[in-house]
PDB file of C-alpha atoms in Angstrom:
ATOM      1  CA  HIS Y   9      36.806   9.229   0.422  1.00  0.00           C
ATOM      2  CA  TYR Y  10      34.526  11.254  -1.823  1.00  0.00           C
ATOM      3  CA  LEU Y  11      32.062  14.046  -1.396  1.00  0.00           C
ATOM      4  CA  LEU Y  12      28.962  13.335  -3.711  1.00  0.00           C
ATOM      5  CA  ARG Y  13      26.879  16.343  -4.750  1.00  0.00           C
ATOM      6  CA  GLN Y  14      23.505  16.076  -6.015  1.00  0.00           C
ATOM      7  CA  GLU Y  15      21.668  19.200  -7.078  1.00  0.00           C
ATOM      8  CA  LEU Y  16      18.327  20.279  -8.469  1.00  0.00           C
ATOM      9  CA  LEU Y  17      18.032  23.414 -10.588  1.00  0.00           C
ATOM     10  CA  ALA Y  18      14.877  25.360 -10.218  1.00  0.00           C
ATOM     11  CA  LEU Y  19      13.936  26.721 -13.793  1.00  0.00           C
ATOM     12  CA  HIS Y  20      11.189  29.250 -12.844  1.00  0.00           C
ATOM     13  CA  SER Y  21      13.567  32.268 -12.820  1.00  0.00           C
ATOM     14  CA  VAL Y  22      16.333  31.238 -15.343  1.00  0.00           C
ATOM     15  CA  TYR Y  23      15.310  34.069 -17.677  1.00  0.00           C
ATOM     16  CA  SER Y  24      17.094  36.729 -15.546  1.00  0.00           C
ATOM     17  CA  ASN Y  25      20.663  37.057 -14.529  1.00  0.00           C
ATOM     18  CA  MET Y  26      21.395  35.214 -11.184  1.00  0.00           C
ATOM     19  CA  GLY Y  27      17.855  33.767 -11.439  1.00  0.00           C
ATOM     20  CA  ALA Y  28      18.877  30.098 -11.452  1.00  0.00           C
ATOM     21  CA  GLN Y  29      18.217  28.529  -8.092  1.00  0.00           C
ATOM     22  CA  PHE Y  30      20.277  25.450  -7.035  1.00  0.00           C
ATOM     23  CA  TYR Y  31      19.172  23.125  -4.254  1.00  0.00           C
ATOM     24  CA  GLN Y  32      22.032  20.882  -3.200  1.00  0.00           C
ATOM     25  CA  SER Y  33      22.363  17.725  -1.009  1.00  0.00           C
ATOM     26  CA  TYR Y  34      25.652  16.042  -0.259  1.00  0.00           C
ATOM     27  CA  ALA Y  35      26.736  12.549   0.817  1.00  0.00           C
ATOM     28  CA  GLN Y  36      30.096  11.511   2.167  1.00  0.00           C
ATOM     29  CA  LEU Y  37      31.226   8.220   0.574  1.00  0.00           C
ATOM     30  CA  SER Y  38      33.957   5.840   1.675  1.00  0.00           C
ATOM     31  CA  VAL Y  39      34.752   3.460  -1.361  1.00  0.00           C
ATOM     32  CA  SER Y  40      36.870   0.358  -0.667  1.00  0.00           C
ATOM     33  CA  GLY Y  41      37.900  -2.637  -2.703  1.00  0.00           C
ATOM     34  CA  SER Y  42      40.654  -3.769  -5.011  1.00  0.00           C
ATOM     35  CA  VAL Y  43      39.702  -2.106  -8.306  1.00  0.00           C
ATOM     36  CA  ASN Y  44      41.777   0.970  -9.305  1.00  0.00           C
ATOM     37  CA  CYS Y  45      39.996   3.591 -11.284  1.00  0.00           C
ATOM     38  CA  VAL Y  46      40.286   7.157 -12.085  1.00  0.00           C
ATOM     39  CA  LEU Y  47      37.360   9.442 -12.219  1.00  0.00           C
ATOM     40  CA  SER Y  48      36.813  11.017 -15.686  1.00  0.00           C
ATOM     41  CA  HIS Y  49      34.641  13.911 -14.682  1.00  0.00           C
ATOM     42  CA  THR Y  50      35.150  16.067 -11.597  1.00  0.00           C
ATOM     43  CA  VAL Y  51      34.470  19.819 -10.949  1.00  0.00           C
ATOM     44  CA  SER Y  52      35.493  22.447  -8.474  1.00  0.00           C
ATOM     45  CA  ILE Y  53      32.778  23.965  -6.259  1.00  0.00           C
ATOM     46  CA  PRO Y  54      32.271  26.884  -6.614  1.00  0.00           C
ATOM     47  CA  GLY Y  55      33.111  27.319 -10.200  1.00  0.00           C
ATOM     48  CA  ALA Y  56      31.386  24.410 -11.829  1.00  0.00           C
ATOM     49  CA  TYR Y  57      29.041  26.720 -13.750  1.00  0.00           C
ATOM     50  CA  LYS Y  58      28.945  30.350 -15.021  1.00  0.00           C
ATOM     51  CA  GLN Y  59      25.989  32.538 -14.930  1.00  0.00           C
ATOM     52  CA  ASN Y  60      25.723  32.609 -18.693  1.00  0.00           C
ATOM     53  CA  ASP Y  61      26.097  28.831 -19.315  1.00  0.00           C
ATOM     54  CA  PRO Y  62      23.420  27.199 -21.409  1.00  0.00           C
ATOM     55  CA  GLY Y  63      20.687  26.011 -19.092  1.00  0.00           C
ATOM     56  CA  ILE Y  64      21.605  28.426 -16.349  1.00  0.00           C
ATOM     57  CA  LEU Y  65      20.556  31.539 -18.229  1.00  0.00           C
ATOM     58  CA  LEU Y  66      17.585  30.720 -20.610  1.00  0.00           C
ATOM     59  CA  GLN Y  67      14.822  32.587 -22.093  1.00  0.00           C
ATOM     60  CA  THR Y  68      11.815  30.215 -21.257  1.00  0.00           C
ATOM     61  CA  TRP Y  69       8.786  32.524 -21.718  1.00  0.00           C
ATOM     62  CA  VAL Y  70       7.872  35.532 -23.688  1.00  0.00           C
ATOM     63  CA  ALA Y  71       4.476  37.313 -22.983  1.00  0.00           C
ATOM     64  CA  SER Y  72       3.215  34.100 -21.230  1.00  0.00           C
ATOM     65  CA  VAL Y  73       4.102  31.819 -24.171  1.00  0.00           C
ATOM     66  CA  PRO Y  74       6.959  29.270 -24.050  1.00  0.00           C
ATOM     67  CA  ALA Y  75       9.947  30.835 -26.054  1.00  0.00           C
ATOM     68  CA  ASN Y  76      12.274  27.976 -26.470  1.00  0.00           C
ATOM     69  CA  GLY Y  77      10.988  27.002 -29.876  1.00  0.00           C
ATOM     70  CA  ARG Y  78      10.271  23.375 -28.565  1.00  0.00           C
ATOM     71  CA  LYS Y  79      14.038  22.834 -28.394  1.00  0.00           C
ATOM     72  CA  GLN Y  80      15.423  20.440 -25.915  1.00  0.00           C
ATOM     73  CA  TYR Y  81      16.630  21.873 -22.529  1.00  0.00           C
ATOM     74  CA  PRO Y  82      20.374  22.365 -22.609  1.00  0.00           C
ATOM     75  CA  ILE Y  83      21.570  20.504 -19.428  1.00  0.00           C
ATOM     76  CA  PRO Y  84      24.391  22.403 -17.817  1.00  0.00           C
ATOM     77  CA  SER Y  85      27.649  20.450 -17.775  1.00  0.00           C
TER      78      SER Y  85
END
């Protein structure tokens, strides 16, 4: 049995501390079959992210101008 978590991260306030807004949805999964596997990536919730992780705290605008220098968005991991 697994709990699958999907989340959306709203970026409109990531420029300020505690500004990131997470919207979660969950699904309870029951997996059956004869294949044995070990999950390679799991996280603890809460605790998966820190407030200053790249993509969670990010300066996106300065004086109404995009300030990321056209860099790719750093996806939190």
